[in-house]
Coordinates of C-alpha atoms (C1' of nucleotides) in Angstrom, one line a residue:
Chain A
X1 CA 13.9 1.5 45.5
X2 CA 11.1 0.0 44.8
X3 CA 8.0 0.7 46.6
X4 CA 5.7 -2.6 46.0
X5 CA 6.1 -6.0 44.4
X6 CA 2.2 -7.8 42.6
X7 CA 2.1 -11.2 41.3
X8 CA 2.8 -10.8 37.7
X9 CA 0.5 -14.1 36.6
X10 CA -2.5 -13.4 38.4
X11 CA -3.4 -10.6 35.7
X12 CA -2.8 -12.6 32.7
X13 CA -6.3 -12.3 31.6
X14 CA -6.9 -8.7 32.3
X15 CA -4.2 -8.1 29.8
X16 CA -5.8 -10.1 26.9
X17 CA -8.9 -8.3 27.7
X18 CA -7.0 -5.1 27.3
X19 CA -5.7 -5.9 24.3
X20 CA -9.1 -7.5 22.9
X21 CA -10.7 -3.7 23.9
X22 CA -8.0 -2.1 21.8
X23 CA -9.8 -0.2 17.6
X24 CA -9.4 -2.1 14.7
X25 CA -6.0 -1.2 13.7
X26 CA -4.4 -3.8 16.2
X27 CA -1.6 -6.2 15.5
X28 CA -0.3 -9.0 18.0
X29 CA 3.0 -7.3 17.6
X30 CA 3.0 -4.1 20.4
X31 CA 6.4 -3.7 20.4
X32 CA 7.6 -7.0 22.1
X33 CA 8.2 -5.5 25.8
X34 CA 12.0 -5.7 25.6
X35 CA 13.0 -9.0 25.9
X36 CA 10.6 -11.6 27.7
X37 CA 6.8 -10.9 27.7
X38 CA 7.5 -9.8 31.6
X39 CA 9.5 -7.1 32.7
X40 CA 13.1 -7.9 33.9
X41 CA 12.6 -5.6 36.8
X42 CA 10.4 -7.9 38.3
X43 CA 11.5 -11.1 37.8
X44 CA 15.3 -10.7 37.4
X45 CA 15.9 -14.7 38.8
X46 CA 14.1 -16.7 36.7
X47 CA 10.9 -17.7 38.5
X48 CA 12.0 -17.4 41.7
X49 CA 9.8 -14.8 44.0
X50 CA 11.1 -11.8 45.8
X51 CA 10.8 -12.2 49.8
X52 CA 7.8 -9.8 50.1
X53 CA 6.0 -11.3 47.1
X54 CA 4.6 -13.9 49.9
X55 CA 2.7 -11.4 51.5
X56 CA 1.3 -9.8 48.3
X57 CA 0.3 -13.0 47.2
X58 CA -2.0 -14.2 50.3
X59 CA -3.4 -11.1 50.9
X60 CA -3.1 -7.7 49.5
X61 CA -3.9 -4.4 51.4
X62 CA -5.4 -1.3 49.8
X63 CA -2.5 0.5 48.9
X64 CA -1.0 -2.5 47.2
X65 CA -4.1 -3.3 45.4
X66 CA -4.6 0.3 44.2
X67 CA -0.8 0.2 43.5
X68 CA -1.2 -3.1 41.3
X69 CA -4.1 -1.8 39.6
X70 CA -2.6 1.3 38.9
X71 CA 0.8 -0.4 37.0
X72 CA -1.5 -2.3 35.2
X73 CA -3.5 0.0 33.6
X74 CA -0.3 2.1 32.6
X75 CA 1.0 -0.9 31.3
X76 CA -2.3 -1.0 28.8
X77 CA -2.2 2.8 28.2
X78 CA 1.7 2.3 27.3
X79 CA 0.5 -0.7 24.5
X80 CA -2.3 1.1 23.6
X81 CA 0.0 3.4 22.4
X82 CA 3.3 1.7 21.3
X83 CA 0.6 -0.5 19.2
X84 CA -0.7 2.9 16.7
X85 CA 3.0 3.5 16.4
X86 CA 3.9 0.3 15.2
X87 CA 1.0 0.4 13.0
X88 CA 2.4 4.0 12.0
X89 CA 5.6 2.6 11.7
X90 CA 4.2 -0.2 9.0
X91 CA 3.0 2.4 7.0
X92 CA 6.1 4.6 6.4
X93 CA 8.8 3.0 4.3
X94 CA 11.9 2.4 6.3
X95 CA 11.6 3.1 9.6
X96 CA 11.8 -0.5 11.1
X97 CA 15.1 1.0 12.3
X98 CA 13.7 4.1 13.6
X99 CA 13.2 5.3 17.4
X100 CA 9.5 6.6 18.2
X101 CA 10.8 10.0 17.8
X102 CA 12.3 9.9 13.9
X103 CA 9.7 7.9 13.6
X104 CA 6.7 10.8 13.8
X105 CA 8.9 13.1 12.2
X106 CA 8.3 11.3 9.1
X107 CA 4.6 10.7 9.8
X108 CA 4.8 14.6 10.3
X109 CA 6.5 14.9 6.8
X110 CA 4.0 12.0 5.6
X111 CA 1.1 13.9 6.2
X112 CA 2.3 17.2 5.1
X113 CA 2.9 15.7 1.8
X114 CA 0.3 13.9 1.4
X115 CA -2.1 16.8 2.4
X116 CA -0.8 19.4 -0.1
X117 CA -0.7 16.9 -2.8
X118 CA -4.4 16.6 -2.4
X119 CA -4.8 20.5 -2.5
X120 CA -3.0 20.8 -5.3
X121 CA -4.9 18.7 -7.1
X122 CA -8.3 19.9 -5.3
X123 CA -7.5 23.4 -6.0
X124 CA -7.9 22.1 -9.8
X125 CA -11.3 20.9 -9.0
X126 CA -10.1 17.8 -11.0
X127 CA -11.5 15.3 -9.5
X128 CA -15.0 13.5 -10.8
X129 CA -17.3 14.1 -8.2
X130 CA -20.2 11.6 -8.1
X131 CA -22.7 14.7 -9.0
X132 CA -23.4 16.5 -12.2
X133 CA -22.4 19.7 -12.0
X134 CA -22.2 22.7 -14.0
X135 CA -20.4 25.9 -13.3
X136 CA -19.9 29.1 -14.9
X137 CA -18.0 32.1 -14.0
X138 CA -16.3 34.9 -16.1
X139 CA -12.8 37.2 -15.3
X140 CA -12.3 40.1 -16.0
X141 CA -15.7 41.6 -16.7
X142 CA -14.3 45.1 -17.8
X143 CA -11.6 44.0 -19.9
X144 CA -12.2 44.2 -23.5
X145 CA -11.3 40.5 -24.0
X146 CA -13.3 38.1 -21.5
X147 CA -13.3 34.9 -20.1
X148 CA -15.6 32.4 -19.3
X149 CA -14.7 29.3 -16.7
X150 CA -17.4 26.3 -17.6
X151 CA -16.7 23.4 -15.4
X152 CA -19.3 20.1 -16.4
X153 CA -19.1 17.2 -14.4
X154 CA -21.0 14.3 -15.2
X155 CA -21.2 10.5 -16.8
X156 CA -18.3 10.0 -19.1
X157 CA -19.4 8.5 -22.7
X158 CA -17.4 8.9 -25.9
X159 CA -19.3 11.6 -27.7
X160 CA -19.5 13.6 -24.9
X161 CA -16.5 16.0 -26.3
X162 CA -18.0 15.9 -30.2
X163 CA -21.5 17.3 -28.1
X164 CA -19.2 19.7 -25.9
X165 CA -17.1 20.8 -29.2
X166 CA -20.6 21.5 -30.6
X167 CA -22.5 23.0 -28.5
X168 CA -19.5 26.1 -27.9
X169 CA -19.5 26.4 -31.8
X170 CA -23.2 26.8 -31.7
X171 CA -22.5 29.7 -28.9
X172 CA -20.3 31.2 -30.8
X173 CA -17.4 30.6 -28.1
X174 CA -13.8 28.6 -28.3
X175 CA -12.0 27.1 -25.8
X176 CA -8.9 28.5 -25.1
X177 CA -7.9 26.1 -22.4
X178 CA -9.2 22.5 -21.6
X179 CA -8.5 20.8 -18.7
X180 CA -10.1 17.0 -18.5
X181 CA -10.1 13.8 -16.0
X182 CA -11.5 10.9 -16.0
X183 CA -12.1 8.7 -13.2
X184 CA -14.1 5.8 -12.6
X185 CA -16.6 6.4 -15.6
X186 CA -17.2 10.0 -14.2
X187 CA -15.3 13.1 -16.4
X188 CA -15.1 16.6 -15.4
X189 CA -14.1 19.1 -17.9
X190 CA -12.6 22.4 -16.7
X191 CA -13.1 24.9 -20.2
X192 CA -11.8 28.7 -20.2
X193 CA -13.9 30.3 -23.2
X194 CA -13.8 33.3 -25.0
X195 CA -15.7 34.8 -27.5
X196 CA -15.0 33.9 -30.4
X197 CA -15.9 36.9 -32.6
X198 CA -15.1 40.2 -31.3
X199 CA -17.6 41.9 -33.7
X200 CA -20.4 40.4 -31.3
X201 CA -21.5 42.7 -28.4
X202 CA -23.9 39.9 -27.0
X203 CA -24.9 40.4 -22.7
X204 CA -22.4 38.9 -20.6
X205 CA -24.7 37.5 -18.7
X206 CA -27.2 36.6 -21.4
X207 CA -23.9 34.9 -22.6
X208 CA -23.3 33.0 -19.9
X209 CA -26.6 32.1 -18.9
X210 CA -26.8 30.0 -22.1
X211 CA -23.7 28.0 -22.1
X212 CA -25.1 26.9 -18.0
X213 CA -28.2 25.9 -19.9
X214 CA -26.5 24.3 -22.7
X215 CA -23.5 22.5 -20.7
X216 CA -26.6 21.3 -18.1
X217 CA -28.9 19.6 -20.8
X218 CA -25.8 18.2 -22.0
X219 CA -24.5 16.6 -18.4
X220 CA -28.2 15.4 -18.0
X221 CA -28.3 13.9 -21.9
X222 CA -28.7 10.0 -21.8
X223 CA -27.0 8.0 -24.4
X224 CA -30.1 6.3 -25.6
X225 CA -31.7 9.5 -25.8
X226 CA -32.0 9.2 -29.9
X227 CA -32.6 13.1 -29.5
X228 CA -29.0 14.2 -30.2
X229 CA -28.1 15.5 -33.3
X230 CA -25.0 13.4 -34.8
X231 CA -23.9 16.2 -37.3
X232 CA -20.7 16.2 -35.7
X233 CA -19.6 12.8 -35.9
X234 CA -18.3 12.3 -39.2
X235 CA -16.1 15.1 -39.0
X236 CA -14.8 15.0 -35.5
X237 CA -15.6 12.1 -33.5
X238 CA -12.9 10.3 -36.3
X239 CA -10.7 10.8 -34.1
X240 CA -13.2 10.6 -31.1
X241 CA -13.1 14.5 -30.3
Chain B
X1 CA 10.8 5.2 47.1
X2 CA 12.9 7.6 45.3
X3 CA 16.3 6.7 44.8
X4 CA 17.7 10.2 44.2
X5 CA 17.2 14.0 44.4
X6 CA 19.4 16.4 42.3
X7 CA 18.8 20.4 42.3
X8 CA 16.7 20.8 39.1
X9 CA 18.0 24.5 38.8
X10 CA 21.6 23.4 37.9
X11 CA 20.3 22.2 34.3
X12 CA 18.3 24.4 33.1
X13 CA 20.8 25.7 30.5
X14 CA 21.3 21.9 29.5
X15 CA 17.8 21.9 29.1
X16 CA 17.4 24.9 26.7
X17 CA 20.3 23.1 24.1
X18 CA 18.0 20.2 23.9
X19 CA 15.1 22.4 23.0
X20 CA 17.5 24.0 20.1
X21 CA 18.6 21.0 19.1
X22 CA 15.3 19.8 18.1
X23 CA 14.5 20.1 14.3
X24 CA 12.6 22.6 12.4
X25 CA 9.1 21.7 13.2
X26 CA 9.3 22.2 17.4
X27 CA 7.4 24.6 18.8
X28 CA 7.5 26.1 22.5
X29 CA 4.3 23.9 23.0
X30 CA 5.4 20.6 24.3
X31 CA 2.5 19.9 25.9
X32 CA 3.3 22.0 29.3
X33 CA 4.3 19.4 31.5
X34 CA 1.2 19.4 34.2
X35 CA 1.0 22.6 36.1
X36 CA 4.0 24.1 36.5
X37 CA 6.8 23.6 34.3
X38 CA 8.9 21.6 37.6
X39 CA 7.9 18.6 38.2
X40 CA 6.0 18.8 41.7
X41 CA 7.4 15.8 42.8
X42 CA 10.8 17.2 42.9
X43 CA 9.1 21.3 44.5
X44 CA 6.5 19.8 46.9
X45 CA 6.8 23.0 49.0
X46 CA 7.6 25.7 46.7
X47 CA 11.3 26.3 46.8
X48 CA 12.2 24.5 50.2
X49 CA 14.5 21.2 49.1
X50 CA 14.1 17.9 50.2
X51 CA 17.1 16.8 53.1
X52 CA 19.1 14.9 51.4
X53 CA 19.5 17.6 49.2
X54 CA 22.5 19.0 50.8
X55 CA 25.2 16.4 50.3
X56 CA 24.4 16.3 46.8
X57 CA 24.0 20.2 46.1
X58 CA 27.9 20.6 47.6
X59 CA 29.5 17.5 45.7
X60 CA 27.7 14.4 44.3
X61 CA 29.2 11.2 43.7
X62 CA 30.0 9.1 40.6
X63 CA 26.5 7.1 41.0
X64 CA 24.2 10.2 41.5
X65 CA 25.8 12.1 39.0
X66 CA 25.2 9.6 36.2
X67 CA 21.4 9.4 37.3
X68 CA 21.2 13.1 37.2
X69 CA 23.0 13.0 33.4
X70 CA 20.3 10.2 32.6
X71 CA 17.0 11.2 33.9
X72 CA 17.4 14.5 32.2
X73 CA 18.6 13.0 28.8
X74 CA 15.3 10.8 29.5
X75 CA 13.4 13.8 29.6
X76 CA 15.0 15.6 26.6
X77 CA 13.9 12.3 25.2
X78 CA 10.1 12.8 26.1
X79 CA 10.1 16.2 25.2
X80 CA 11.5 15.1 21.3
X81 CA 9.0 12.9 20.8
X82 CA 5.9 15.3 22.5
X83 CA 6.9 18.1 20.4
X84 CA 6.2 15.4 17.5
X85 CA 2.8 14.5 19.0
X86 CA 2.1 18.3 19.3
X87 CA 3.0 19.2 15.7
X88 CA 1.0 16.4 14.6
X89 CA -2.1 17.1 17.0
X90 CA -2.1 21.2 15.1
X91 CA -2.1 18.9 11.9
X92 CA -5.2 16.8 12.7
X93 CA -8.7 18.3 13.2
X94 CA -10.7 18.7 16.1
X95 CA -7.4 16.8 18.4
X96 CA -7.4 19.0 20.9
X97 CA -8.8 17.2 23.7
X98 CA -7.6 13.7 22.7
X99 CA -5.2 11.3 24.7
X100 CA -1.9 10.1 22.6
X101 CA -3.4 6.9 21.7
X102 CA -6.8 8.4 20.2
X103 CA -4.3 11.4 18.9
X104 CA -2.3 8.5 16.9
X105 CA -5.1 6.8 15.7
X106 CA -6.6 9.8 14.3
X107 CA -2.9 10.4 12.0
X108 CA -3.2 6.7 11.1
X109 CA -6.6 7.3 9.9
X110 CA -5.5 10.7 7.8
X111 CA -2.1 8.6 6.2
X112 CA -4.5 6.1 5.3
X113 CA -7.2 8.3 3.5
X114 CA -4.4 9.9 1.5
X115 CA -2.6 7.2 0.8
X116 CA -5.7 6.0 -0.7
X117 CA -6.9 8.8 -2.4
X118 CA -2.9 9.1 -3.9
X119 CA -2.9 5.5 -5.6
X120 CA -6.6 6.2 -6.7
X121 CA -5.2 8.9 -8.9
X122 CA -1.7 7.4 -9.1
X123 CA -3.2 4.2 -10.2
X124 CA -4.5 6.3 -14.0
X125 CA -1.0 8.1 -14.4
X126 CA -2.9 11.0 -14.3
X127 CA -0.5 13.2 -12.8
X128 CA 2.3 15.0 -14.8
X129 CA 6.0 14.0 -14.1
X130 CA 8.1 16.6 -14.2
X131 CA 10.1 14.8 -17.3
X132 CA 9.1 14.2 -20.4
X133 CA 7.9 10.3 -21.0
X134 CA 6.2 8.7 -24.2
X135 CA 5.0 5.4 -23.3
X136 CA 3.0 3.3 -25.9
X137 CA 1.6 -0.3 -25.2
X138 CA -0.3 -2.7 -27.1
X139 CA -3.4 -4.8 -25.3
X140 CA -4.7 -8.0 -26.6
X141 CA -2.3 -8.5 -29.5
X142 CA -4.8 -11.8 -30.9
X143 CA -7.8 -10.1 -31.2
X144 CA -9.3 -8.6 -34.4
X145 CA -9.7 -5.3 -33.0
X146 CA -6.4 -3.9 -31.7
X147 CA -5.8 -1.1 -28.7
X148 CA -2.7 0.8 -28.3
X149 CA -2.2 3.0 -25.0
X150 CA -0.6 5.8 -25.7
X151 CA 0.6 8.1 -23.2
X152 CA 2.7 11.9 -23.4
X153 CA 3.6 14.0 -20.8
X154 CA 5.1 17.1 -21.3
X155 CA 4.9 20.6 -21.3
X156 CA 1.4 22.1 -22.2
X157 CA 0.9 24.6 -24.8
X158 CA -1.9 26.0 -26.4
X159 CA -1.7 23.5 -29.9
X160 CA -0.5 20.6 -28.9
X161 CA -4.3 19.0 -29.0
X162 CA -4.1 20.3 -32.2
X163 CA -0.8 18.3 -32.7
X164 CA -1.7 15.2 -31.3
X165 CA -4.7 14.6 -33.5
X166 CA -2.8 15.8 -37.0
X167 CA -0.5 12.9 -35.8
X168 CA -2.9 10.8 -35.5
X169 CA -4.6 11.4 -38.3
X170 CA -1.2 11.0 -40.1
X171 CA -0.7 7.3 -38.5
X172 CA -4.8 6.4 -39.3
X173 CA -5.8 5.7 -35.6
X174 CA -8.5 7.3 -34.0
X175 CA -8.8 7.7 -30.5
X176 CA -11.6 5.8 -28.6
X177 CA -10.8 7.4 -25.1
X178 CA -8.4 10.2 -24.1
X179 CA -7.2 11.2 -20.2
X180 CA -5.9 14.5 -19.8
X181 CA -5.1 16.6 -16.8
X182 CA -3.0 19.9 -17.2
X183 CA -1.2 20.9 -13.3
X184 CA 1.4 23.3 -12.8
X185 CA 2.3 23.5 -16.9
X186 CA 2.8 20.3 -17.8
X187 CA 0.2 18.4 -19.1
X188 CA -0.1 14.5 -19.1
X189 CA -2.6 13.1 -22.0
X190 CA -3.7 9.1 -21.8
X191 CA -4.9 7.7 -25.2
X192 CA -6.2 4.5 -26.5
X193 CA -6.3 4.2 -30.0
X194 CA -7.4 1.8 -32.1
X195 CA -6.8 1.0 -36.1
X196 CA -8.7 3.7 -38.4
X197 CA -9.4 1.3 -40.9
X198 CA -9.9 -2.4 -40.3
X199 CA -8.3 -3.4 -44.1
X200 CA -5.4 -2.0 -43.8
X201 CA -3.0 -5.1 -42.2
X202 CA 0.3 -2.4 -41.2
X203 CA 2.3 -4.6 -38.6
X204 CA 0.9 -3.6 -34.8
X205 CA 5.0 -3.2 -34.0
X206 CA 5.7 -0.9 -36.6
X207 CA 2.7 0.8 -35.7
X208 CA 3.5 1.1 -32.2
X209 CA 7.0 2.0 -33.1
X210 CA 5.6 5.4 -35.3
X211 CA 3.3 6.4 -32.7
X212 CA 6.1 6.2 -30.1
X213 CA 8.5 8.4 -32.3
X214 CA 5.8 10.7 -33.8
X215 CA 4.7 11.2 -30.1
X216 CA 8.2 11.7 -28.8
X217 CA 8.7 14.8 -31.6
X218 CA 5.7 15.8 -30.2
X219 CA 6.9 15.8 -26.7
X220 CA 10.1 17.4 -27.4
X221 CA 9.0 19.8 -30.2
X222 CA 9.8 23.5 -29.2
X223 CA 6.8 26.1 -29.5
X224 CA 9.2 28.5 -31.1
X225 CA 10.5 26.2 -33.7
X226 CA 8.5 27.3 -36.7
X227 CA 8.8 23.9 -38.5
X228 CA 5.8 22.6 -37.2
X229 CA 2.6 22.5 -39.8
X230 CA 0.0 24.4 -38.7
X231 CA -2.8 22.6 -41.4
X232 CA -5.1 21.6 -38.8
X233 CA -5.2 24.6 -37.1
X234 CA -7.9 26.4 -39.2
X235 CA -10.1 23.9 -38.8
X236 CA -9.7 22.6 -35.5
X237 CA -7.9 25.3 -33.1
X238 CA -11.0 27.5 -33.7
X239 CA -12.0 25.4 -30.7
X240 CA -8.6 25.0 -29.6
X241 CA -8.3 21.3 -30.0
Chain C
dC1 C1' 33.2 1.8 29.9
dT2 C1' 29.5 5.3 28.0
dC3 C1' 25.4 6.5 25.3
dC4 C1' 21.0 5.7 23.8
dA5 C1' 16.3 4.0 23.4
dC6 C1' 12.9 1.5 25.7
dA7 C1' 9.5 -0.4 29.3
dC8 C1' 8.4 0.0 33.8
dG9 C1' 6.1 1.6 38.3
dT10 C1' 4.7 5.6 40.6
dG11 C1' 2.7 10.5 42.1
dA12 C1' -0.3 13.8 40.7
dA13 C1' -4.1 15.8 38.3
dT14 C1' -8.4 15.7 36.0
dC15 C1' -13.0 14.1 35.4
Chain D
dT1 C1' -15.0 8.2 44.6
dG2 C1' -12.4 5.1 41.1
dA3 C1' -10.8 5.5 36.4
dT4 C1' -7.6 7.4 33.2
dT5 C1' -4.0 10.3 31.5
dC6 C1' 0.4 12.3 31.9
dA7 C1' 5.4 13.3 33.3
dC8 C1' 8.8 11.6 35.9
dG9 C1' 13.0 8.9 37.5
dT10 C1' 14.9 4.5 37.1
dG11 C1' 16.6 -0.3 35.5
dT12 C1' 18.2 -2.6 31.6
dG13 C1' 20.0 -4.2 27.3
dG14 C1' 22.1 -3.2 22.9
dA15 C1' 25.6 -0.4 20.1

DNA sequence: CTCCACACGTGAATC
DNA sequence: TGATTCACGTGTGGA
């Protein structure tokens, strides 16, 4: 049945060492190795040896060594791994109860979820990114009514809309959808404009060209710049828009 | 050394229910077990079978038959739980050529990065619920200056900016910051508003009170319903807020 | 008793 | 070659 017997003790050490080798995302607790720290199997009686433990003991040959060697590094591998999936299983809400199978089944539904939230919201381009950034883009160029897509991302301040508001009344443009989100002191603005008077046969591009320009100075604007004209203040920035 | 042989061919259709037992997100792809798809323990010299083959091919007995029933329940069990690891090696980049332990660590790394990134956003309400929620709360009720957070989610449409600052205008607060994101329709909008006019003394309960139910109309006012004033919207949904 | 999930030691393969 | 990874069959303890 079975083919060799080692000394269990003699490799107490190597095991701490294996488990000191073992990424950050350790934890004493690998899964507690059934019962006892030491496998039944081997000492089923207490601390008494089995018969051909005595020759193992005084002196090993090849084989055996290998043999011993061999257990004991599958024995690491096997914490190695058991230990990420008890880290796994800390992180997913009831599964203490769980076998390692269930278990990644809902990492796998975890993950899935997780990842198409954050498309979602990516998709959006909704997140503040760190940079100012200014985009511009029109649909539809051969329809008689067209859009415009200007996306500013830059420092968040509180007139920052009353300037925004501004500046697409000075263009002669209106916002027919706003998306906004602010995080961590950076805002990024999502706008879809259209002309606003259909009258007006100004460029396309000579259109667009000057709400990059104008969104740009106004992303790279400093608050104590006294520069900015406050004309819009008493009239919208009441009520801070 | 080995304890028992059993022909291999005699549960192969035993083997195919536990494949179609296995929930949706299997795959043929469970990691190939070594070579061939035998174990080459069992085949060491192609088809020949080991000697003690015989007794057991023409009847087996009570013991062998139960190890036959276990070790291939054992490996259904592997093969569960490497179809997991499979699925979750397509999900994770560049984890082609990993071993299970680095494999896991990688999907512990990718939960925690989401995870993160989820309560960062979580963490500003900035996502719209799929129900309709008013929430208003008072901070720093002692001070002179006085901030309400106010907070509407509900379906977006085209005025409700426009709404949302007659209201406020109604109720003399102005708002000093305002969150919004728009996903999928609905539309979630964060204010803080403080006092318009620092003599008037109105109780901050009362206050709070007529935001909450001005807000709530708001939330729950239908776009077709023609009762809604449309005052503001000359003025300010020229720009569409 | 059976069933199930786990840890173990081992043979083989790959590097 | 030695080190390491994997699948396998088995022993065992808990429902």
């Amino acid at each position: 049945m079975f083919s060799c017997f080692y000394k269990e003790e003699s490799m107490k050490q190597v095991e701490s060492f294996g488990m000191m080798m073992m990424p950050q995302d350790d934890d004493g607790f690998t899964t507690t190795s059934t019962t006892s720290g030491l496998p039944s199997l081997v000492h089923p009686h207490g601390s008494s040896l089995h018969p051909c433990f005595e020759e193992v003991y005084e002196e090993e040959d090849g084989t055996a060594s290998a043999l011993r060697i061999h257990s004991q590094a599958e024995k690491r591998r096997r914490e190695r791994i058991n230990a990420r999936l008890s880290t796994l299983r800390r992180m997913i809400p009831d599964s203490n109860k769980m076998d390692k199978a269930s278990l990644l089944g809902k990492v796998i539904e975890q993950v899935k979820d997780l990842k198409r939230k954050a498309v979602d919201i990516g998709k959006l381009q909704t997140i503040p990114s760190e940079t100012n950034e200014v985009i511009v883009e029109s649909k539809g160029d051969d329809k008689p009514i067209m859009y415009i897509k200007a996306s500013i991302c830059c420092d968040d301040r509180p007139d920052l809309l009353a300037d925004l508001i501004q500046a697409f009344q000075g263009l002669r443009v209106r916002a027919v959808k706003a998306d906004m989100i602010s995080l961590g002191g950076r805002v990024r603005n999502v706008f879809v404009l259209c002309k606003k008077d259909s009258q007006g046969n100004v460029c396309m591009n000579s259109l667009k060209d000057s709400i990059k320009e104008v969104l740009a100075r106004i992303a790279s604007s400093d608050v104590v710049s006294g520069k900015r004209q406050r004309l819009m203040q008493s009239q919208y920035t009441n009520i801070s828009f």
